[in-house]
Short mmCIF file of C-alpha atoms in Angstrom, two decimals:
data_model
loop_
_atom_site.label_atom_id
_atom_site.label_comp_id
_atom_site.label_asym_id
_atom_site.label_seq_id
_atom_site.Cartn_x
_atom_site.Cartn_y
_atom_site.Cartn_z
CA MET V 1 -6.13 -44.62 -9.69
CA ARG V 2 -9.57 -44.11 -8.16
CA SER V 3 -8.13 -41.85 -5.45
CA LEU V 4 -6.70 -39.56 -8.12
CA TRP V 5 -10.20 -38.79 -9.34
CA ARG V 6 -11.82 -38.36 -5.94
CA SER V 7 -10.81 -34.76 -5.10
CA PRO V 8 -11.49 -33.25 -8.56
CA ALA V 9 -14.83 -35.03 -8.69
CA LYS V 10 -15.83 -33.44 -5.38
CA LEU V 11 -15.12 -30.00 -6.84
CA VAL V 12 -17.22 -30.58 -9.96
CA VAL V 13 -20.12 -32.07 -8.00
CA ALA V 14 -20.11 -29.18 -5.51
CA GLY V 15 -20.13 -26.71 -8.38
CA ALA V 16 -22.93 -28.50 -10.21
CA VAL V 17 -25.14 -28.60 -7.14
CA LEU V 18 -24.76 -24.87 -6.56
CA CYS V 19 -25.28 -24.13 -10.26
CA THR V 20 -28.71 -25.78 -10.33
CA GLY V 21 -30.01 -24.73 -6.91
CA GLY V 22 -31.77 -21.53 -5.91
CA VAL V 23 -32.09 -19.86 -9.33
CA ALA V 24 -35.90 -19.78 -9.48
CA ALA V 25 -36.18 -18.72 -5.83
CA GLY V 26 -33.71 -15.87 -6.38
CA ILE V 27 -35.65 -14.49 -9.34
CA ALA V 28 -39.05 -14.83 -7.65
CA THR V 29 -38.06 -12.93 -4.50
CA SER V 30 -36.06 -10.15 -6.17
CA ASN V 31 -37.15 -6.50 -6.46
CA ASP V 32 -35.39 -6.37 -9.84
CA PRO V 33 -36.26 -9.61 -11.70
CA ALA V 34 -34.35 -8.61 -14.87
CA THR V 35 -31.10 -8.10 -12.99
CA SER V 36 -31.72 -11.22 -10.90
CA LEU V 37 -32.29 -13.28 -14.04
CA LYS V 38 -29.01 -11.95 -15.46
CA ILE V 39 -27.16 -12.84 -12.26
CA CYS V 40 -28.80 -16.24 -11.84
CA THR V 41 -27.92 -17.28 -15.38
CA THR V 42 -24.38 -15.84 -15.42
CA VAL V 43 -23.12 -16.79 -11.96
CA PRO V 44 -23.91 -20.55 -12.11
CA LEU V 45 -22.11 -20.74 -15.45
CA ARG V 46 -19.07 -19.01 -13.94
CA LEU V 47 -19.17 -21.34 -10.96
CA LEU V 48 -19.26 -24.32 -13.28
CA HIS V 49 -16.22 -22.94 -15.16
CA ASP V 50 -14.50 -22.36 -11.80
CA SER V 51 -15.19 -25.92 -10.68
CA ILE V 52 -14.03 -27.50 -13.93
CA THR V 53 -10.83 -25.41 -13.97
CA ALA V 54 -10.06 -26.18 -10.32
CA ALA V 55 -10.76 -29.88 -10.84
CA SER V 56 -8.55 -29.94 -13.94
CA ILE V 57 -5.67 -28.29 -12.06
CA VAL V 58 -6.02 -30.62 -9.05
CA TYR V 59 -6.11 -33.69 -11.26
CA ASP V 60 -3.11 -32.52 -13.29
CA TYR V 61 -0.99 -32.18 -10.14
CA LYS V 62 -2.14 -35.50 -8.68
CA TYR V 63 -1.76 -37.50 -11.90
CA SER V 64 1.44 -35.91 -13.22
CA LEU V 65 3.36 -36.12 -9.94
CA TRP V 66 2.04 -39.53 -8.89
CA GLY V 67 4.86 -41.92 -8.10
CA LEU V 68 7.69 -39.45 -8.66
CA PRO V 69 10.12 -39.34 -5.68
CA GLU V 70 10.07 -36.11 -3.66
CA GLY V 71 13.17 -34.02 -4.38
CA SER V 72 14.09 -35.86 -7.58
CA LYS V 73 15.14 -33.95 -10.69
CA GLU V 74 12.40 -35.62 -12.73
CA ARG V 75 9.72 -34.51 -10.25
CA ASP V 76 11.01 -30.92 -10.30
CA GLU V 77 10.91 -30.84 -14.11
CA VAL V 78 7.40 -32.30 -14.25
CA LYS V 79 6.21 -29.93 -11.50
CA HIS V 80 7.51 -26.95 -13.49
CA GLU V 81 5.44 -28.04 -16.51
CA VAL V 82 2.33 -28.58 -14.35
CA HIS V 83 2.79 -25.14 -12.78
CA LEU V 84 2.90 -23.57 -16.25
CA ARG V 85 -0.17 -25.45 -17.52
CA SER V 86 -2.14 -24.66 -14.39
CA ALA V 87 -1.14 -20.98 -14.41
CA ARG V 88 -2.40 -20.67 -18.01
CA LYS V 89 -5.68 -22.37 -17.11
CA LEU V 90 -6.14 -19.96 -14.22
CA GLN V 91 -5.22 -17.03 -16.47
CA GLU V 92 -7.82 -18.11 -19.04
CA LEU V 93 -10.47 -18.40 -16.30
CA CYS V 94 -9.69 -14.89 -15.01
CA PHE V 95 -10.02 -13.38 -18.49
CA ARG V 96 -13.24 -15.29 -19.20
CA ASN V 97 -14.94 -14.13 -15.99
CA GLY V 98 -13.34 -10.67 -15.68
CA GLY V 99 -13.98 -8.23 -12.82
CA VAL V 100 -13.18 -9.78 -9.45
CA TYR V 101 -11.24 -12.57 -11.14
CA ILE V 102 -8.90 -10.08 -12.84
CA LYS V 103 -8.33 -8.45 -9.46
CA LEU V 104 -7.54 -11.88 -8.00
CA GLY V 105 -5.08 -12.57 -10.82
CA GLN V 106 -3.33 -9.25 -10.19
CA ILE V 107 -2.87 -10.11 -6.51
CA ILE V 108 -1.49 -13.55 -7.39
CA GLY V 109 1.02 -11.83 -9.68
CA GLN V 110 2.47 -10.00 -6.66
CA LEU V 111 2.90 -12.96 -4.30
CA ASP V 112 6.53 -13.86 -5.07
CA TYR V 113 7.01 -15.13 -1.51
CA LEU V 114 4.13 -17.63 -1.65
CA ILE V 115 3.13 -18.58 -5.21
CA PRO V 116 5.30 -20.64 -7.61
CA GLN V 117 7.16 -18.39 -10.05
CA GLU V 118 5.27 -19.83 -13.03
CA TYR V 119 2.01 -18.43 -11.63
CA VAL V 120 3.57 -15.10 -10.65
CA GLN V 121 5.10 -14.51 -14.08
CA THR V 122 2.02 -15.62 -16.02
CA MET V 123 -0.28 -13.33 -14.05
CA ARG V 124 2.13 -10.41 -13.85
CA GLU V 125 2.71 -10.36 -17.61
CA SER V 126 -0.98 -10.33 -18.53
CA MET V 127 -3.25 -9.01 -15.79
CA LEU V 128 -2.27 -5.33 -16.06
CA ASN V 129 -2.36 -4.93 -19.84
CA ARG V 130 -5.05 -7.32 -21.06
CA CYS V 131 -8.04 -6.30 -18.99
CA PRO V 132 -11.55 -6.53 -20.52
CA VAL V 133 -12.95 -3.48 -22.36
CA SER V 134 -16.58 -2.38 -22.19
CA SER V 135 -18.23 -1.40 -25.49
CA TYR V 136 -19.27 2.18 -26.16
CA ASP V 137 -22.92 1.11 -25.83
CA GLN V 138 -22.16 -0.22 -22.33
CA VAL V 139 -20.41 3.06 -21.48
CA CYS V 140 -23.51 4.97 -22.63
CA GLU V 141 -25.63 2.70 -20.44
CA VAL V 142 -23.60 3.70 -17.37
CA PHE V 143 -23.84 7.41 -18.31
CA ARG V 144 -27.62 7.24 -18.72
CA LYS V 145 -28.03 5.55 -15.32
CA GLU V 146 -25.67 7.93 -13.53
CA LEU V 147 -26.14 11.33 -15.24
CA GLY V 148 -29.28 10.81 -17.30
CA GLN V 149 -27.51 11.60 -20.60
CA THR V 150 -25.08 10.02 -23.04
CA PRO V 151 -21.40 11.09 -23.08
CA ASP V 152 -21.79 13.26 -26.20
CA LYS V 153 -24.32 15.39 -24.33
CA VAL V 154 -22.37 15.59 -21.06
CA PHE V 155 -19.08 16.59 -22.77
CA ARG V 156 -18.16 18.74 -25.75
CA GLU V 157 -15.89 15.90 -26.92
CA PHE V 158 -15.70 12.27 -25.77
CA ASP V 159 -13.40 9.65 -27.27
CA PRO V 160 -15.37 6.37 -27.42
CA LYS V 161 -12.13 4.37 -27.44
CA PRO V 162 -10.63 4.02 -23.93
CA ILE V 163 -6.98 4.90 -23.34
CA ALA V 164 -6.72 2.37 -20.50
CA SER V 165 -8.72 -0.48 -19.03
CA ALA V 166 -8.41 -2.13 -15.64
CA SER V 167 -10.23 -4.88 -13.77
CA LEU V 168 -13.05 -2.65 -12.51
CA ALA V 169 -13.23 0.25 -14.98
CA GLN V 170 -11.80 1.92 -18.07
CA VAL V 171 -10.67 5.47 -18.80
CA HIS V 172 -11.74 7.73 -21.68
CA VAL V 173 -10.38 11.13 -22.73
CA ALA V 174 -12.96 13.94 -22.98
CA ARG V 175 -13.23 17.69 -23.05
CA THR V 176 -15.72 19.66 -20.96
CA HIS V 177 -17.96 22.35 -22.41
CA ASP V 178 -15.60 25.01 -21.03
CA GLY V 179 -12.65 23.42 -22.87
CA GLN V 180 -10.85 21.51 -20.08
CA LYS V 181 -9.29 18.18 -21.04
CA VAL V 182 -10.37 15.46 -18.60
CA ALA V 183 -10.00 11.73 -17.95
CA VAL V 184 -13.31 9.94 -17.37
CA LYS V 185 -13.24 6.68 -15.44
CA VAL V 186 -16.26 4.49 -16.25
CA GLN V 187 -17.09 1.36 -14.27
CA HIS V 188 -17.58 -1.84 -16.26
CA THR V 189 -21.34 -2.50 -16.50
CA HIS V 190 -21.26 -6.00 -15.07
CA MET V 191 -19.32 -5.09 -11.91
CA THR V 192 -22.25 -3.84 -9.84
CA ASP V 193 -24.47 -6.75 -10.90
CA THR V 194 -22.10 -9.65 -10.33
CA ALA V 195 -19.37 -8.50 -7.93
CA ALA V 196 -20.99 -9.93 -4.78
CA ALA V 197 -21.86 -13.21 -6.50
CA ASP V 198 -18.34 -13.49 -7.97
CA GLN V 199 -16.86 -13.02 -4.51
CA ALA V 200 -19.10 -15.81 -3.23
CA THR V 201 -18.02 -18.22 -5.96
CA VAL V 202 -14.34 -17.45 -5.44
CA GLU V 203 -14.81 -17.99 -1.71
CA LEU V 204 -16.49 -21.35 -2.36
CA ILE V 205 -13.64 -22.56 -4.56
CA VAL V 206 -10.95 -21.41 -2.10
CA ASN V 207 -12.77 -22.98 0.87
CA THR V 208 -13.25 -26.24 -1.05
CA LEU V 209 -9.57 -26.40 -1.99
CA GLN V 210 -8.63 -25.72 1.63
CA TRP V 211 -10.94 -28.55 2.71
CA LEU V 212 -9.31 -30.94 0.22
CA PHE V 213 -5.76 -29.71 0.90
CA PRO V 214 -5.44 -28.22 4.42
CA SER V 215 -2.04 -26.66 3.67
CA PHE V 216 -3.57 -24.74 0.74
CA ASP V 217 -5.14 -21.96 2.81
CA TYR V 218 -5.84 -18.79 0.84
CA ARG V 219 -8.93 -17.73 2.79
CA TRP V 220 -7.11 -14.55 3.86
CA LEU V 221 -6.99 -13.57 0.18
CA VAL V 222 -10.77 -13.85 -0.15
CA ALA V 223 -11.24 -11.85 3.04
CA GLU V 224 -9.04 -9.07 1.67
CA ILE V 225 -11.04 -8.87 -1.58
CA GLN V 226 -14.35 -8.88 0.31
CA GLU V 227 -13.22 -5.97 2.47
CA SER V 228 -11.61 -3.82 -0.21
CA LEU V 229 -13.80 -4.37 -3.29
CA PRO V 230 -16.94 -2.49 -2.15
CA LYS V 231 -14.82 0.60 -1.47
CA GLU V 232 -13.09 0.35 -4.84
CA LEU V 233 -16.47 0.13 -6.58
CA ASP V 234 -17.58 3.49 -5.13
CA PHE V 235 -15.73 6.16 -7.11
CA LEU V 236 -16.82 8.95 -4.77
CA ILE V 237 -14.78 7.24 -2.03
CA GLU V 238 -11.86 7.21 -4.44
CA ALA V 239 -12.28 10.95 -5.12
CA LYS V 240 -12.37 11.76 -1.40
CA ASN V 241 -9.27 9.61 -0.83
CA SER V 242 -7.30 11.63 -3.40
CA VAL V 243 -8.22 14.89 -1.69
CA LYS V 244 -7.31 13.55 1.76
CA CYS V 245 -4.00 12.17 0.48
CA LEU V 246 -2.82 15.56 -0.81
CA GLU V 247 -4.06 17.33 2.30
CA ASN V 248 -1.95 14.95 4.42
CA PHE V 249 1.16 15.87 2.44
CA ARG V 250 0.47 19.60 2.80
CA ARG V 251 -0.13 19.25 6.54
CA LEU V 252 2.27 16.51 7.65
CA SER V 253 4.97 16.38 4.95
CA PRO V 254 5.26 19.93 3.59
CA HIS V 255 8.91 19.35 2.57
CA ILE V 256 7.81 17.12 -0.34
CA ALA V 257 4.20 18.27 -0.83
CA GLU V 258 4.91 20.10 -4.10
CA TYR V 259 6.51 16.94 -5.53
CA VAL V 260 3.40 14.78 -5.00
CA TYR V 261 0.20 15.36 -6.95
CA ALA V 262 -3.20 13.83 -7.71
CA PRO V 263 -5.59 14.86 -10.50
CA LYS V 264 -8.29 17.36 -9.49
CA VAL V 265 -11.80 15.91 -9.37
CA HIS V 266 -14.74 17.43 -11.30
CA TRP V 267 -17.36 16.75 -8.65
CA SER V 268 -20.39 17.80 -10.70
CA LEU V 269 -19.47 15.18 -13.33
CA SER V 270 -18.71 12.36 -10.89
CA THR V 271 -20.86 9.67 -9.24
CA SER V 272 -20.23 6.33 -7.57
CA ARG V 273 -19.74 4.72 -11.02
CA LEU V 274 -18.31 7.65 -12.99
CA LEU V 275 -15.26 9.71 -12.07
CA THR V 276 -14.18 12.77 -14.03
CA MET V 277 -10.69 14.06 -13.30
CA GLU V 278 -8.14 16.48 -14.63
CA PHE V 279 -6.18 14.90 -17.50
CA ILE V 280 -2.43 14.74 -16.83
CA ASP V 281 0.38 13.93 -19.25
CA GLY V 282 3.32 12.08 -17.78
CA ALA V 283 5.62 9.11 -18.11
CA GLN V 284 4.74 5.82 -16.50
CA VAL V 285 7.00 5.49 -13.48
CA ASN V 286 8.88 2.46 -14.84
CA ASP V 287 9.42 3.96 -18.32
CA VAL V 288 13.09 4.84 -17.87
CA ASN V 289 13.65 6.05 -21.45
CA THR V 290 10.78 8.56 -21.37
CA ILE V 291 11.77 9.76 -17.90
CA GLN V 292 15.26 10.54 -19.20
CA LYS V 293 13.88 12.24 -22.33
CA LEU V 294 11.83 14.52 -20.07
CA GLY V 295 15.07 15.61 -18.38
CA MET V 296 14.71 13.67 -15.11
CA HIS V 297 17.00 11.10 -13.50
CA PRO V 298 15.48 7.62 -12.82
CA ASN V 299 17.29 7.32 -9.49
CA GLU V 300 15.73 10.59 -8.32
CA VAL V 301 12.31 9.31 -9.33
CA ALA V 302 12.93 6.12 -7.34
CA ARG V 303 13.96 8.17 -4.28
CA LEU V 304 10.79 10.27 -4.57
CA VAL V 305 8.60 7.13 -4.79
CA SER V 306 10.27 5.67 -1.69
CA GLN V 307 10.01 8.96 0.22
CA THR V 308 6.35 9.44 -0.74
CA PHE V 309 5.18 6.03 0.43
CA ALA V 310 7.38 6.02 3.52
CA GLU V 311 5.74 9.30 4.57
CA MET V 312 2.29 7.79 4.00
CA MET V 313 3.02 4.60 5.92
CA PHE V 314 4.96 5.93 8.87
CA LYS V 315 3.70 9.52 9.32
CA HIS V 316 0.26 9.88 7.73
CA GLY V 317 -1.19 6.46 8.51
CA PHE V 318 -3.27 6.76 5.31
CA VAL V 319 -1.70 4.64 2.57
CA HIS V 320 -2.31 4.19 -1.15
CA CYS V 321 -2.23 0.38 -1.35
CA ASP V 322 -2.12 -0.19 -5.11
CA PRO V 323 1.07 1.57 -6.29
CA HIS V 324 1.85 -0.57 -9.32
CA ALA V 325 3.47 1.10 -12.32
CA ALA V 326 0.20 1.83 -14.15
CA ASN V 327 -1.02 3.90 -11.20
CA LEU V 328 2.09 6.08 -10.90
CA LEU V 329 3.03 8.77 -13.43
CA VAL V 330 5.94 11.19 -13.26
CA ARG V 331 6.48 14.60 -14.84
CA PRO V 332 8.91 17.49 -14.28
CA THR V 333 7.98 19.73 -11.35
CA PRO V 334 7.38 23.23 -12.76
CA GLY V 335 10.36 25.52 -12.09
CA LYS V 336 12.37 22.98 -10.09
CA ARG V 337 15.83 21.63 -10.98
CA SER V 338 18.43 19.64 -9.07
CA ILE V 339 21.94 20.94 -8.37
CA PHE V 340 23.15 18.99 -11.44
CA GLY V 341 20.66 20.73 -13.73
CA LYS V 342 18.26 17.81 -14.02
CA LYS V 343 14.56 18.54 -13.70
CA LYS V 344 13.04 17.60 -10.35
CA PRO V 345 10.36 14.91 -10.74
CA GLN V 346 6.78 15.21 -9.54
CA LEU V 347 4.96 11.98 -8.72
CA ILE V 348 1.34 11.73 -9.94
CA LEU V 349 -0.76 9.30 -7.91
CA LEU V 350 -3.63 7.68 -9.82
CA ASP V 351 -6.40 5.24 -8.80
CA HIS V 352 -7.13 6.15 -5.19
CA GLY V 353 -9.74 3.43 -4.69
CA LEU V 354 -7.70 1.25 -2.33
CA TYR V 355 -6.41 3.02 0.79
CA LYS V 356 -5.79 1.68 4.25
CA GLU V 357 -5.70 3.58 7.53
CA LEU V 358 -3.20 2.59 10.20
CA ASP V 359 -4.19 3.45 13.74
CA PHE V 360 -1.52 5.05 15.94
CA SER V 361 -0.44 1.79 17.59
CA THR V 362 -0.10 -0.09 14.28
CA ARG V 363 1.68 2.80 12.60
CA PHE V 364 4.13 3.14 15.51
CA SER V 365 4.86 -0.61 15.56
CA TYR V 366 5.24 -0.76 11.77
CA ALA V 367 7.62 2.21 11.73
CA SER V 368 9.57 0.67 14.62
CA LEU V 369 9.76 -2.65 12.75
CA TRP V 370 11.20 -1.03 9.64
CA ARG V 371 13.67 0.97 11.69
CA ALA V 372 14.80 -2.27 13.34
CA LEU V 373 15.06 -4.00 9.94
CA VAL V 374 17.21 -1.24 8.47
CA PHE V 375 19.56 -1.34 11.48
CA ALA V 376 19.52 -5.18 11.76
CA ASP V 377 18.19 -4.94 15.33
CA HIS V 378 17.16 -8.50 16.27
CA ASN V 379 15.28 -7.57 19.46
CA GLY V 380 13.44 -4.70 17.78
CA ILE V 381 12.42 -6.93 14.86
CA LYS V 382 11.05 -9.58 17.20
CA GLU V 383 9.24 -7.17 19.52
CA ASN V 384 7.45 -5.28 16.76
CA SER V 385 6.70 -8.35 14.64
CA VAL V 386 4.91 -9.85 17.62
CA LYS V 387 2.97 -6.61 18.18
CA LEU V 388 1.85 -6.65 14.53
CA GLY V 389 0.43 -10.16 14.85
CA ALA V 390 3.17 -12.49 13.59
CA GLY V 391 3.61 -14.22 16.94
CA GLU V 392 6.83 -15.33 18.63
CA ASP V 393 6.91 -18.50 16.52
CA LEU V 394 6.73 -16.79 13.10
CA TYR V 395 8.46 -13.42 13.57
CA VAL V 396 11.58 -14.65 11.71
CA LEU V 397 9.43 -15.64 8.74
CA PHE V 398 7.54 -12.35 8.90
CA ALA V 399 10.78 -10.37 8.68
CA GLY V 400 11.73 -12.43 5.64
CA VAL V 401 8.39 -11.81 3.90
CA VAL V 402 8.55 -8.06 4.59
CA THR V 403 12.09 -7.68 3.22
CA MET V 404 12.14 -10.62 0.75
CA ARG V 405 15.41 -11.67 2.39
CA PRO V 406 16.33 -14.82 4.41
CA TRP V 407 16.79 -14.30 8.14
CA ASP V 408 20.59 -14.52 8.10
CA ARG V 409 20.62 -11.56 5.70
CA VAL V 410 18.00 -9.63 7.69
CA ILE V 411 20.18 -9.54 10.81
CA ASP V 412 23.49 -9.19 8.94
CA PRO V 413 25.13 -5.92 10.10
CA ALA V 414 26.52 -5.29 6.58
CA VAL V 415 25.34 -1.98 5.14
CA ASP V 416 23.65 -3.60 2.12
CA HIS V 417 22.04 -6.50 4.00
CA LEU V 418 18.50 -5.77 2.74
CA VAL V 419 19.37 -5.04 -0.88
CA LEU V 420 17.51 -7.15 -3.41
CA GLU V 421 19.32 -7.11 -6.74
CA GLY V 422 16.54 -8.84 -8.67
CA THR V 423 18.96 -11.38 -10.15
CA GLU V 424 18.07 -14.94 -11.16
CA SER V 425 19.90 -16.13 -8.04
CA ASP V 426 17.71 -13.91 -5.83
CA ARG V 427 14.54 -15.19 -7.49
CA SER V 428 15.60 -18.82 -7.11
CA GLU V 429 16.41 -18.26 -3.44
CA LEU V 430 13.02 -16.67 -2.79
CA GLN V 431 11.18 -19.48 -4.56
CA MET V 432 13.12 -22.09 -2.58
CA TYR V 433 12.07 -20.47 0.71
CA ALA V 434 8.48 -20.09 -0.52
CA SER V 435 8.32 -23.80 -1.34
CA GLN V 436 10.08 -24.91 1.85
CA TYR V 437 7.95 -22.83 4.21
CA PHE V 438 4.65 -22.81 2.33
CA PRO V 439 2.45 -24.01 5.28
CA GLN V 440 4.10 -21.56 7.69
CA ILE V 441 3.72 -18.63 5.26
CA SER V 442 0.05 -19.52 4.75
CA GLU V 443 -0.45 -19.57 8.53
CA LEU V 444 1.38 -16.24 8.89
CA LEU V 445 -0.80 -14.55 6.27
CA ARG V 446 -3.92 -16.02 7.87
CA ARG V 447 -3.14 -14.55 11.29
CA LEU V 448 -1.89 -11.10 10.20
CA PRO V 449 -4.48 -8.29 10.28
CA SER V 450 -5.74 -7.16 6.86
CA VAL V 451 -4.02 -3.79 7.16
CA ILE V 452 -0.61 -5.49 7.37
CA LEU V 453 -1.47 -7.76 4.44
CA LEU V 454 -2.11 -4.66 2.36
CA MET V 455 1.18 -3.15 3.54
CA LEU V 456 2.91 -6.30 2.25
CA LYS V 457 1.15 -5.89 -1.09
CA THR V 458 2.19 -2.23 -1.20
CA ASN V 459 5.81 -3.19 -0.45
CA ASP V 460 5.73 -5.70 -3.32
CA CYS V 461 4.45 -3.07 -5.76
CA LEU V 462 7.05 -0.53 -4.66
CA ARG V 463 9.84 -3.10 -4.85
CA ALA V 464 8.93 -3.83 -8.48
CA VAL V 465 8.90 -0.10 -9.31
CA ASN V 466 12.26 0.52 -7.64
CA ASN V 467 13.87 -2.47 -9.35
CA SER V 468 12.89 -1.01 -12.73
CA LEU V 469 14.36 2.42 -11.86
CA PHE V 470 17.59 1.73 -9.98
CA ARG V 471 20.45 0.72 -12.24
CA ASP V 472 22.48 -1.18 -9.67
CA SER V 473 20.94 -1.62 -6.20
CA SER V 474 18.11 -0.36 -4.06
CA LEU V 475 20.18 0.48 -0.98
CA GLU V 476 19.10 4.13 -1.17
CA THR V 477 15.51 2.98 -0.74
CA PHE V 478 16.30 1.44 2.64
CA ILE V 479 18.24 4.50 3.80
CA ILE V 480 15.17 6.64 3.00
CA ILE V 481 12.93 4.17 4.83
CA GLY V 482 15.33 4.23 7.77
CA LYS V 483 15.24 8.04 7.95
CA VAL V 484 11.45 8.40 7.69
CA SER V 485 10.63 5.49 10.02
CA SER V 486 13.14 6.72 12.63
CA LYS V 487 11.76 10.25 12.49
CA ALA V 488 8.19 8.92 12.81
CA VAL V 489 9.13 6.83 15.87
CA VAL V 490 10.87 9.81 17.51
CA GLU V 491 7.89 12.11 16.85
CA ALA V 492 5.49 9.52 18.26
CA LYS V 493 7.58 9.15 21.40
CA MET V 494 7.78 12.92 21.83
CA MET V 495 3.98 13.08 21.86
CA HIS V 496 3.83 10.78 24.88
CA LYS V 497 6.86 11.96 26.85
CA ASN V 498 6.42 15.30 28.55
CA SER V 499 9.35 15.49 30.94
CA LEU V 500 12.47 17.34 29.85
CA LEU V 501 14.70 14.34 30.69
CA HIS V 502 12.65 11.97 28.53
CA ARG V 503 12.64 14.43 25.65
CA LEU V 504 16.42 14.83 25.95
CA ASN V 505 16.89 11.04 25.84
CA ILE V 506 14.69 10.80 22.74
CA TRP V 507 16.62 13.63 21.09
CA LEU V 508 19.93 11.86 21.82
CA GLU V 509 18.46 8.65 20.38
CA GLU V 510 17.59 10.52 17.19
CA VAL V 511 21.10 11.98 16.94
CA VAL V 512 22.63 8.50 17.25
CA LEU V 513 20.30 7.09 14.59
CA GLU V 514 21.04 9.99 12.22
CA ALA V 515 24.75 9.32 12.68
CA ARG V 516 24.26 5.63 11.89
CA LEU V 517 22.24 6.49 8.78
CA LEU V 518 24.92 8.93 7.67
CA ALA V 519 27.52 6.18 8.14
CA MET V 520 25.37 3.82 6.04
CA GLN V 521 25.11 6.45 3.33
CA MET V 522 28.87 6.98 3.31
CA ALA V 523 29.40 3.22 3.11
CA MET V 524 26.94 3.07 0.22
CA TRP V 525 28.86 5.75 -1.69
CA LEU V 526 32.12 3.89 -1.08
CA LEU V 527 30.54 0.68 -2.40
CA GLN V 528 29.38 2.49 -5.53
CA VAL V 529 32.83 4.03 -6.07
CA ARG V 530 34.46 0.63 -5.60
CA LYS V 531 32.08 -0.94 -8.14
CA ALA V 532 32.78 1.85 -10.62
CA VAL V 533 36.57 1.47 -10.21
CA THR V 534 36.34 -2.33 -10.56
CA TRP V 535 34.20 -1.99 -13.70
CA THR V 536 36.62 0.42 -15.37
#
């Protein structure tokens, strides 16, 4: 039994040592003793909570599963219960600490291909709609620091109750002195003070767990947070990202530019911790009932979402990397209707804090990979997976993580080989692969560059949105991805091939691909007709 206690005890001792060390020195050497005192009293307490929670989870797994044969039904049942208990403990820790921890919980909720389903479901159900809320006094504190006045002086009207709250900030409705209705994003007061220290404590816990359990390697997750969080905490970067995003659509994708929108920024009322934007009414992108009431078709919304992000990934190289449902609104495009009389949707992109730029080489390889995936091209999948960092030993696994499909389905020439129905059978299959190849997936995520990790996260978000909008299957999504990625590859090749013969070969290649895509689309329609006939 003594060995069962050894690993958890190490965690608690490590936490306790760090909690008691360096506090006085930190306060004495700081230029802002009050803030340092706040940090040095809050952070050690959080680290102690972290250590106790981690130790409790480790002990629960070791004790509960001790002696149960691997692969037995009893072990699987007990493991399910331990997963649930541990997920709830982690959830409670995230809510208690807030900020960076909420962000971490949100990421965990998107890792279907790596994390047990109990963790994914627990985090996914709570982390987007139960975020901490700053008091009105704390909001006023931010206003005074940033603009020198309280909200009631800055605006004609300001609702003290936020309409939304996220891990880093909350949003209030206000009206400017000239009568414009605006949304005001206010950073939570503790974020600036404790973000760096919270990152350090999370890193310590993850590194300690990796030391105790070498196969449990989530250091790539910490690295992603450390890179992206400082940018997300500067709202002026977010404002500039929104402007650049729309400019890219006007310049590089004019055919859909009027169907993609971002709220206008009120620059004179915005700082690094306050962001004032045009207020926009719209339906949340996964709210099918409201979308239909507004006169739009959910399938058309899903196609627009897929088209928008495919253009960003494969043509712009500047990608919104947090497209979960709360960050995407939809409204009717003024004066636009489809041939069936339905209103054409306009996609409203919110929260532009997390963007990633893909250099030309990465963008070309990523577009080529997706083109190969859509056409089940084994050689193309391998070649471009290797170029993106997966290596020749893990390219099969990489293709599976990107598509959420096993390899035999990835290279299946059937027209619907990449479709993910979202059924219980699909989820069970994914979890089985996640469990079976856990060490290899961890190694894959460790070696992939951060930009590709964020593309995986973006794919996961978009997959969840599409699954909520499409009534039957998401095959149309892959046809759109095939079209945009193929066009991006052709355009990139044209830029580097000057001779007439080369350009003619590239043009013929594009014609062949367009014909194959058209054939896929025809096959998709036939499948839908067959399903409809069978159902009736």
